[in-house]
Amino acid sequence: RKEVEQDPGPFNVPEGATVAFNCTYSNSASQSFFWYRQDCRKEPKLLMSVYSSGNEDGRFTAQLNRASQYISLLIRDSKLSDSATYLCVVISNFGNEKLTFGTGTRLTIIP
Amino acid sequence: DTAVSQTPKYLVTQMGNDKSIKCEQNLGHDTMYWYKQDSKKFLKIMFSYNNKELIINETVPNRFSPKSPDKAHLNLHINSLELGDSAVYFCASSQLGRANYGYTFGSGTRLTVV
């Protein structure tokens, strides 16, 4: 079983819609959680960290459920520029802060 | 001013050759990483150095040897290249203890072994 699991999609969503992605992680000792975004043929970039109380950054809301070992990302009022692969990322070892990536969820926003 | 720069951007080479990829960061970070992204787009860590000391060495063939001459540079040398080494290799840097600020990734080196 992969340490971080995501639905690979693809998700094809009309512009303006709300879309949600989920992710589960297997290591209950995991410490830190993130969503990264990767555009086609580009490097991954940090979208947002995920905090226990949930957090929002503009149209993006991230939630963490430690009991269920589950992370989510909600995108409201989706824009064409949101088309990308969204990577769920976990740090399980606080000593070396190794990022463990999920396989990513591919999102395409349709005009 | 590029924060994490990798060279070359593209590398096409024959099986059996030896090649190097270079990485430099000007962010003042103390930790650097090599990640491999395979054809299925899965990103997996290979190595990490903190202040020139190897702190992560995942199960990677001995043909791969990282070298960190100083904390701003992390190079990757690959001996006897195989077809399965074809992938995108990303260098990244961070400040240990500040992972919440995110890693900064280089733009990647697309290696094709023919």
PDB file of C-alpha atoms in Angstrom:
ATOM      1  CA  ARG A   1       0.000   0.000   0.000  1.00  0.00           C
ATOM      2  CA  LYS A   2       1.316   3.455  -0.911  1.00  0.00           C
ATOM      3  CA  GLU A   3       2.034   5.763   1.995  1.00  0.00           C
ATOM      4  CA  VAL A   4      -0.095   8.532   0.448  1.00  0.00           C
ATOM      5  CA  GLU A   5      -3.065   7.630  -1.755  1.00  0.00           C
ATOM      6  CA  GLN A   6      -5.031   9.888  -4.077  1.00  0.00           C
ATOM      7  CA  ASP A   7      -7.639   9.362  -6.757  1.00  0.00           C
ATOM      8  CA  PRO A   8      -5.643  10.041  -9.948  1.00  0.00           C
ATOM      9  CA  GLY A   9      -8.685  11.392 -11.794  1.00  0.00           C
ATOM     10  CA  PRO A  10      -8.868  12.953 -14.278  1.00  0.00           C
ATOM     11  CA  PHE A  11     -11.432  15.398 -12.971  1.00  0.00           C
ATOM     12  CA  ASN A  12     -12.989  17.462 -15.782  1.00  0.00           C
ATOM     13  CA  VAL A  13     -14.942  20.299 -14.231  1.00  0.00           C
ATOM     14  CA  PRO A  14     -16.734  23.296 -15.790  1.00  0.00           C
ATOM     15  CA  GLU A  15     -15.396  26.749 -15.022  1.00  0.00           C
ATOM     16  CA  GLY A  16     -17.006  28.242 -11.926  1.00  0.00           C
ATOM     17  CA  ALA A  17     -17.770  24.893 -10.326  1.00  0.00           C
ATOM     18  CA  THR A  18     -16.562  23.661  -6.948  1.00  0.00           C
ATOM     19  CA  VAL A  19     -14.309  20.635  -6.878  1.00  0.00           C
ATOM     20  CA  ALA A  20     -12.936  18.597  -3.988  1.00  0.00           C
ATOM     21  CA  PHE A  21     -10.016  16.190  -3.799  1.00  0.00           C
ATOM     22  CA  ASN A  22      -9.298  13.687  -1.083  1.00  0.00           C
ATOM     23  CA  CYS A  23      -6.166  11.982   0.073  1.00  0.00           C
ATOM     24  CA  THR A  24      -5.406   9.344   2.697  1.00  0.00           C
ATOM     25  CA  TYR A  25      -2.116   8.612   4.409  1.00  0.00           C
ATOM     26  CA  SER A  26      -1.048   5.395   6.098  1.00  0.00           C
ATOM     27  CA  ASN A  27       1.451   6.549   8.731  1.00  0.00           C
ATOM     28  CA  SER A  28      -0.406   7.717  11.829  1.00  0.00           C
ATOM     29  CA  ALA A  29       2.793   9.395  13.058  1.00  0.00           C
ATOM     30  CA  SER A  30       2.778  11.795  10.097  1.00  0.00           C
ATOM     31  CA  GLN A  31       3.478  15.306  11.241  1.00  0.00           C
ATOM     32  CA  SER A  32       2.909  17.790   8.458  1.00  0.00           C
ATOM     33  CA  PHE A  33       0.632  17.924   5.469  1.00  0.00           C
ATOM     34  CA  PHE A  34       0.585  19.935   2.275  1.00  0.00           C
ATOM     35  CA  TRP A  35      -0.991  20.367  -1.097  1.00  0.00           C
ATOM     36  CA  TYR A  36       1.392  21.026  -3.959  1.00  0.00           C
ATOM     37  CA  ARG A  37       0.439  21.903  -7.495  1.00  0.00           C
ATOM     38  CA  GLN A  38       2.274  20.729 -10.605  1.00  0.00           C
ATOM     39  CA  ASP A  39       1.587  22.157 -14.041  1.00  0.00           C
ATOM     40  CA  CYS A  40       2.354  20.083 -17.124  1.00  0.00           C
ATOM     41  CA  ARG A  41       6.124  19.704 -17.627  1.00  0.00           C
ATOM     42  CA  LYS A  42       6.877  21.990 -14.688  1.00  0.00           C
ATOM     43  CA  GLU A  43       8.140  21.566 -11.156  1.00  0.00           C
ATOM     44  CA  PRO A  44       5.842  21.076  -8.148  1.00  0.00           C
ATOM     45  CA  LYS A  45       5.031  24.236  -6.196  1.00  0.00           C
ATOM     46  CA  LEU A  46       3.591  24.584  -2.710  1.00  0.00           C
ATOM     47  CA  LEU A  47      -0.091  25.500  -2.849  1.00  0.00           C
ATOM     48  CA  MET A  48      -0.795  25.437   0.858  1.00  0.00           C
ATOM     49  CA  SER A  49       0.053  23.759   4.125  1.00  0.00           C
ATOM     50  CA  VAL A  50      -2.781  21.900   5.858  1.00  0.00           C
ATOM     51  CA  TYR A  51      -3.427  22.607   9.522  1.00  0.00           C
ATOM     52  CA  SER A  52      -5.425  20.566  12.016  1.00  0.00           C
ATOM     53  CA  SER A  53      -8.075  23.247  12.369  1.00  0.00           C
ATOM     54  CA  GLY A  54      -8.469  23.543   8.601  1.00  0.00           C
ATOM     55  CA  ASN A  55      -7.330  26.574   6.663  1.00  0.00           C
ATOM     56  CA  GLU A  56      -8.394  28.715   3.773  1.00  0.00           C
ATOM     57  CA  ASP A  57      -6.458  30.691   1.187  1.00  0.00           C
ATOM     58  CA  GLY A  58      -8.774  32.587  -1.134  1.00  0.00           C
ATOM     59  CA  ARG A  59     -10.780  30.052  -3.128  1.00  0.00           C
ATOM     60  CA  PHE A  60      -8.863  27.116  -1.638  1.00  0.00           C
ATOM     61  CA  THR A  61      -9.781  25.326   1.595  1.00  0.00           C
ATOM     62  CA  ALA A  62      -7.785  22.488   3.104  1.00  0.00           C
ATOM     63  CA  GLN A  63      -8.959  20.143   5.855  1.00  0.00           C
ATOM     64  CA  LEU A  64      -7.168  17.519   7.918  1.00  0.00           C
ATOM     65  CA  ASN A  65      -8.802  14.654   9.789  1.00  0.00           C
ATOM     66  CA  ARG A  66      -6.113  12.972  11.869  1.00  0.00           C
ATOM     67  CA  ALA A  67      -8.464  10.298  13.247  1.00  0.00           C
ATOM     68  CA  SER A  68      -9.327   9.103   9.744  1.00  0.00           C
ATOM     69  CA  GLN A  69      -5.888   9.975   8.322  1.00  0.00           C
ATOM     70  CA  TYR A  70      -7.540  11.962   5.590  1.00  0.00           C
ATOM     71  CA  ILE A  71      -6.738  15.294   3.920  1.00  0.00           C
ATOM     72  CA  SER A  72      -8.957  17.245   1.562  1.00  0.00           C
ATOM     73  CA  LEU A  73      -8.702  20.222  -0.767  1.00  0.00           C
ATOM     74  CA  LEU A  74     -11.714  22.227  -1.916  1.00  0.00           C
ATOM     75  CA  ILE A  75     -11.505  24.667  -4.811  1.00  0.00           C
ATOM     76  CA  ARG A  76     -14.411  27.092  -5.175  1.00  0.00           C
ATOM     77  CA  ASP A  77     -15.323  29.104  -8.278  1.00  0.00           C
ATOM     78  CA  SER A  78     -12.762  27.198 -10.345  1.00  0.00           C
ATOM     79  CA  LYS A  79     -10.788  29.076 -12.998  1.00  0.00           C
ATOM     80  CA  LEU A  80      -9.184  27.823 -16.195  1.00  0.00           C
ATOM     81  CA  SER A  81      -5.814  28.523 -14.556  1.00  0.00           C
ATOM     82  CA  ASP A  82      -6.596  25.939 -11.848  1.00  0.00           C
ATOM     83  CA  SER A  83      -6.004  23.154 -14.399  1.00  0.00           C
ATOM     84  CA  ALA A  84      -3.033  21.209 -13.052  1.00  0.00           C
ATOM     85  CA  THR A  85      -2.105  18.101 -11.080  1.00  0.00           C
ATOM     86  CA  TYR A  86      -2.680  18.444  -7.338  1.00  0.00           C
ATOM     87  CA  LEU A  87      -0.275  16.519  -5.155  1.00  0.00           C
ATOM     88  CA  CYS A  88      -1.053  15.486  -1.601  1.00  0.00           C
ATOM     89  CA  VAL A  89       2.180  15.545   0.425  1.00  0.00           C
ATOM     90  CA  VAL A  90       3.051  14.307   3.892  1.00  0.00           C
ATOM     91  CA  ILE A  91       6.060  14.556   6.191  1.00  0.00           C
ATOM     92  CA  SER A  92       6.311  11.461   8.369  1.00  0.00           C
ATOM     93  CA  ASN A  93       9.803  11.893   9.748  1.00  0.00           C
ATOM     94  CA  PHE A  94      10.310  15.231  11.405  1.00  0.00           C
ATOM     95  CA  GLY A  95      14.040  14.607  11.674  1.00  0.00           C
ATOM     96  CA  ASN A  96      14.760  14.771   7.972  1.00  0.00           C
ATOM     97  CA  GLU A  97      11.531  16.411   6.724  1.00  0.00           C
ATOM     98  CA  LYS A  98      11.327  14.096   3.742  1.00  0.00           C
ATOM     99  CA  LEU A  99       8.295  14.936   1.596  1.00  0.00           C
ATOM    100  CA  THR A 100       6.278  11.866   0.591  1.00  0.00           C
ATOM    101  CA  PHE A 101       4.081  12.562  -2.410  1.00  0.00           C
ATOM    102  CA  GLY A 102       0.813  11.030  -3.490  1.00  0.00           C
ATOM    103  CA  THR A 103       0.444  10.117  -7.139  1.00  0.00           C
ATOM    104  CA  GLY A 104      -1.482  13.319  -7.809  1.00  0.00           C
ATOM    105  CA  THR A 105      -4.978  14.158  -9.012  1.00  0.00           C
ATOM    106  CA  ARG A 106      -5.255  15.647 -12.460  1.00  0.00           C
ATOM    107  CA  LEU A 107      -7.775  18.507 -12.779  1.00  0.00           C
ATOM    108  CA  THR A 108      -8.927  20.088 -16.037  1.00  0.00           C
ATOM    109  CA  ILE A 109     -11.242  23.094 -15.922  1.00  0.00           C
ATOM    110  CA  ILE A 110     -13.459  23.259 -19.001  1.00  0.00           C
ATOM    111  CA  PRO A 111     -14.549  26.658 -20.376  1.00  0.00           C
TER     112      PRO A 111
ATOM    113  CA  ASP B   1      17.288  35.342 -10.403  1.00  0.00           C
ATOM    114  CA  THR B   2      16.591  31.605 -10.343  1.00  0.00           C
ATOM    115  CA  ALA B   3      16.305  30.202  -6.815  1.00  0.00           C
ATOM    116  CA  VAL B   4      17.085  26.533  -7.614  1.00  0.00           C
ATOM    117  CA  SER B   5      18.768  25.952 -10.936  1.00  0.00           C
ATOM    118  CA  GLN B   6      19.512  22.621 -12.537  1.00  0.00           C
ATOM    119  CA  THR B   7      21.598  21.844 -15.563  1.00  0.00           C
ATOM    120  CA  PRO B   8      21.116  20.484 -18.090  1.00  0.00           C
ATOM    121  CA  LYS B   9      17.389  20.871 -18.684  1.00  0.00           C
ATOM    122  CA  TYR B  10      17.368  18.009 -21.202  1.00  0.00           C
ATOM    123  CA  LEU B  11      19.769  15.104 -21.461  1.00  0.00           C
ATOM    124  CA  VAL B  12      19.604  12.396 -24.121  1.00  0.00           C
ATOM    125  CA  THR B  13      22.249   9.724 -23.866  1.00  0.00           C
ATOM    126  CA  GLN B  14      22.981   6.133 -24.768  1.00  0.00           C
ATOM    127  CA  MET B  15      22.765   3.158 -22.452  1.00  0.00           C
ATOM    128  CA  GLY B  16      25.988   2.504 -20.605  1.00  0.00           C
ATOM    129  CA  ASN B  17      27.139   6.127 -20.540  1.00  0.00           C
ATOM    130  CA  ASP B  18      27.993   8.081 -17.383  1.00  0.00           C
ATOM    131  CA  LYS B  19      26.351  11.486 -16.886  1.00  0.00           C
ATOM    132  CA  SER B  20      26.047  14.202 -14.258  1.00  0.00           C
ATOM    133  CA  ILE B  21      23.285  16.639 -13.357  1.00  0.00           C
ATOM    134  CA  LYS B  22      24.152  19.777 -11.424  1.00  0.00           C
ATOM    135  CA  CYS B  23      22.027  21.747  -8.979  1.00  0.00           C
ATOM    136  CA  GLU B  24      22.600  25.059  -7.245  1.00  0.00           C
ATOM    137  CA  GLN B  25      20.406  27.091  -4.891  1.00  0.00           C
ATOM    138  CA  ASN B  26      20.816  30.721  -3.884  1.00  0.00           C
ATOM    139  CA  LEU B  27      18.171  30.734  -1.147  1.00  0.00           C
ATOM    140  CA  GLY B  28      20.573  30.146   1.727  1.00  0.00           C
ATOM    141  CA  HIS B  29      18.819  26.858   2.536  1.00  0.00           C
ATOM    142  CA  ASP B  30      20.742  24.210   4.446  1.00  0.00           C
ATOM    143  CA  THR B  31      19.105  21.112   2.924  1.00  0.00           C
ATOM    144  CA  MET B  32      18.978  19.878  -0.653  1.00  0.00           C
ATOM    145  CA  TYR B  33      17.229  16.912  -2.259  1.00  0.00           C
ATOM    146  CA  TRP B  34      17.045  14.844  -5.414  1.00  0.00           C
ATOM    147  CA  TYR B  35      13.650  13.522  -6.457  1.00  0.00           C
ATOM    148  CA  LYS B  36      12.847  11.265  -9.403  1.00  0.00           C
ATOM    149  CA  GLN B  37       9.542  11.539 -11.305  1.00  0.00           C
ATOM    150  CA  ASP B  38       8.900   8.456 -13.397  1.00  0.00           C
ATOM    151  CA  SER B  39       6.731   7.976 -16.464  1.00  0.00           C
ATOM    152  CA  LYS B  40       3.669   7.551 -14.252  1.00  0.00           C
ATOM    153  CA  LYS B  41       4.398  11.001 -12.779  1.00  0.00           C
ATOM    154  CA  PHE B  42       5.135   9.579  -9.311  1.00  0.00           C
ATOM    155  CA  LEU B  43       7.638  11.709  -7.375  1.00  0.00           C
ATOM    156  CA  LYS B  44       9.969   9.778  -5.108  1.00  0.00           C
ATOM    157  CA  ILE B  45      12.877  10.985  -3.018  1.00  0.00           C
ATOM    158  CA  MET B  46      16.338   9.648  -3.779  1.00  0.00           C
ATOM    159  CA  PHE B  47      18.768  11.581  -1.594  1.00  0.00           C
ATOM    160  CA  SER B  48      18.981  14.483   0.795  1.00  0.00           C
ATOM    161  CA  TYR B  49      21.927  16.446   2.147  1.00  0.00           C
ATOM    162  CA  ASN B  50      21.915  18.780   5.117  1.00  0.00           C
ATOM    163  CA  ASN B  51      24.952  21.057   5.334  1.00  0.00           C
ATOM    164  CA  LYS B  52      26.899  18.686   3.066  1.00  0.00           C
ATOM    165  CA  GLU B  53      25.978  15.630   5.156  1.00  0.00           C
ATOM    166  CA  LEU B  54      23.912  12.815   3.635  1.00  0.00           C
ATOM    167  CA  ILE B  55      20.733  12.431   5.699  1.00  0.00           C
ATOM    168  CA  ILE B  56      18.447  10.503   3.360  1.00  0.00           C
ATOM    169  CA  ASN B  57      19.552   7.687   1.095  1.00  0.00           C
ATOM    170  CA  GLU B  58      16.551   5.792  -0.216  1.00  0.00           C
ATOM    171  CA  THR B  59      16.842   2.457  -1.976  1.00  0.00           C
ATOM    172  CA  VAL B  60      18.612   3.698  -5.059  1.00  0.00           C
ATOM    173  CA  PRO B  61      21.067   1.670  -7.191  1.00  0.00           C
ATOM    174  CA  ASN B  62      24.749   2.252  -6.417  1.00  0.00           C
ATOM    175  CA  ARG B  63      25.112   3.633  -9.931  1.00  0.00           C
ATOM    176  CA  PHE B  64      23.634   6.862  -8.550  1.00  0.00           C
ATOM    177  CA  SER B  65      26.051   8.919  -6.475  1.00  0.00           C
ATOM    178  CA  PRO B  66      25.204  12.325  -5.066  1.00  0.00           C
ATOM    179  CA  LYS B  67      27.883  14.851  -4.160  1.00  0.00           C
ATOM    180  CA  SER B  68      27.492  18.039  -2.178  1.00  0.00           C
ATOM    181  CA  PRO B  69      30.633  20.196  -2.300  1.00  0.00           C
ATOM    182  CA  ASP B  70      28.897  22.867  -0.188  1.00  0.00           C
ATOM    183  CA  LYS B  71      25.400  23.515   1.091  1.00  0.00           C
ATOM    184  CA  ALA B  72      24.451  25.490  -2.020  1.00  0.00           C
ATOM    185  CA  HIS B  73      25.266  22.686  -4.448  1.00  0.00           C
ATOM    186  CA  LEU B  74      24.090  19.114  -4.881  1.00  0.00           C
ATOM    187  CA  ASN B  75      25.122  17.162  -7.952  1.00  0.00           C
ATOM    188  CA  LEU B  76      23.990  13.741  -9.125  1.00  0.00           C
ATOM    189  CA  HIS B  77      26.289  11.416 -11.026  1.00  0.00           C
ATOM    190  CA  ILE B  78      24.866   8.363 -12.746  1.00  0.00           C
ATOM    191  CA  ASN B  79      27.102   5.532 -13.983  1.00  0.00           C
ATOM    192  CA  SER B  80      26.240   2.930 -16.610  1.00  0.00           C
ATOM    193  CA  LEU B  81      22.903   4.457 -17.537  1.00  0.00           C
ATOM    194  CA  GLU B  82      20.003   2.071 -18.155  1.00  0.00           C
ATOM    195  CA  LEU B  83      16.743   2.525 -20.070  1.00  0.00           C
ATOM    196  CA  GLY B  84      14.836   2.507 -16.769  1.00  0.00           C
ATOM    197  CA  ASP B  85      16.725   5.593 -15.608  1.00  0.00           C
ATOM    198  CA  SER B  86      14.725   7.681 -18.081  1.00  0.00           C
ATOM    199  CA  ALA B  87      12.726  10.109 -15.951  1.00  0.00           C
ATOM    200  CA  VAL B  88      12.577  13.714 -14.819  1.00  0.00           C
ATOM    201  CA  TYR B  89      14.987  14.449 -11.978  1.00  0.00           C
ATOM    202  CA  PHE B  90      14.109  17.352  -9.698  1.00  0.00           C
ATOM    203  CA  CYS B  91      16.467  19.055  -7.329  1.00  0.00           C
ATOM    204  CA  ALA B  92      14.911  20.880  -4.361  1.00  0.00           C
ATOM    205  CA  SER B  93      16.004  22.817  -1.315  1.00  0.00           C
ATOM    206  CA  SER B  94      14.528  23.757   2.032  1.00  0.00           C
ATOM    207  CA  GLN B  95      15.543  25.023   5.441  1.00  0.00           C
ATOM    208  CA  LEU B  96      15.437  22.166   7.950  1.00  0.00           C
ATOM    209  CA  GLY B  97      12.824  22.947  10.577  1.00  0.00           C
ATOM    210  CA  ARG B  98      10.847  25.150   8.185  1.00  0.00           C
ATOM    211  CA  ALA B  99       9.162  22.597   5.971  1.00  0.00           C
ATOM    212  CA  ASN B 100       5.886  24.485   6.339  1.00  0.00           C
ATOM    213  CA  TYR B 101       7.389  27.118   4.077  1.00  0.00           C
ATOM    214  CA  GLY B 102       7.676  24.447   1.415  1.00  0.00           C
ATOM    215  CA  TYR B 103      10.450  23.071  -0.660  1.00  0.00           C
ATOM    216  CA  THR B 104      11.654  25.053  -3.642  1.00  0.00           C
ATOM    217  CA  PHE B 105      12.095  22.825  -6.662  1.00  0.00           C
ATOM    218  CA  GLY B 106      14.284  23.322  -9.684  1.00  0.00           C
ATOM    219  CA  SER B 107      12.655  23.116 -13.101  1.00  0.00           C
ATOM    220  CA  GLY B 108      13.811  19.530 -13.614  1.00  0.00           C
ATOM    221  CA  THR B 109      16.206  17.609 -15.846  1.00  0.00           C
ATOM    222  CA  ARG B 110      14.480  15.387 -18.385  1.00  0.00           C
ATOM    223  CA  LEU B 111      16.773  12.396 -18.878  1.00  0.00           C
ATOM    224  CA  THR B 112      16.165  10.069 -21.809  1.00  0.00           C
ATOM    225  CA  VAL B 113      18.304   6.961 -22.142  1.00  0.00           C
ATOM    226  CA  VAL B 114      18.258   5.380 -25.601  1.00  0.00           C
TER     227      VAL B 114
END
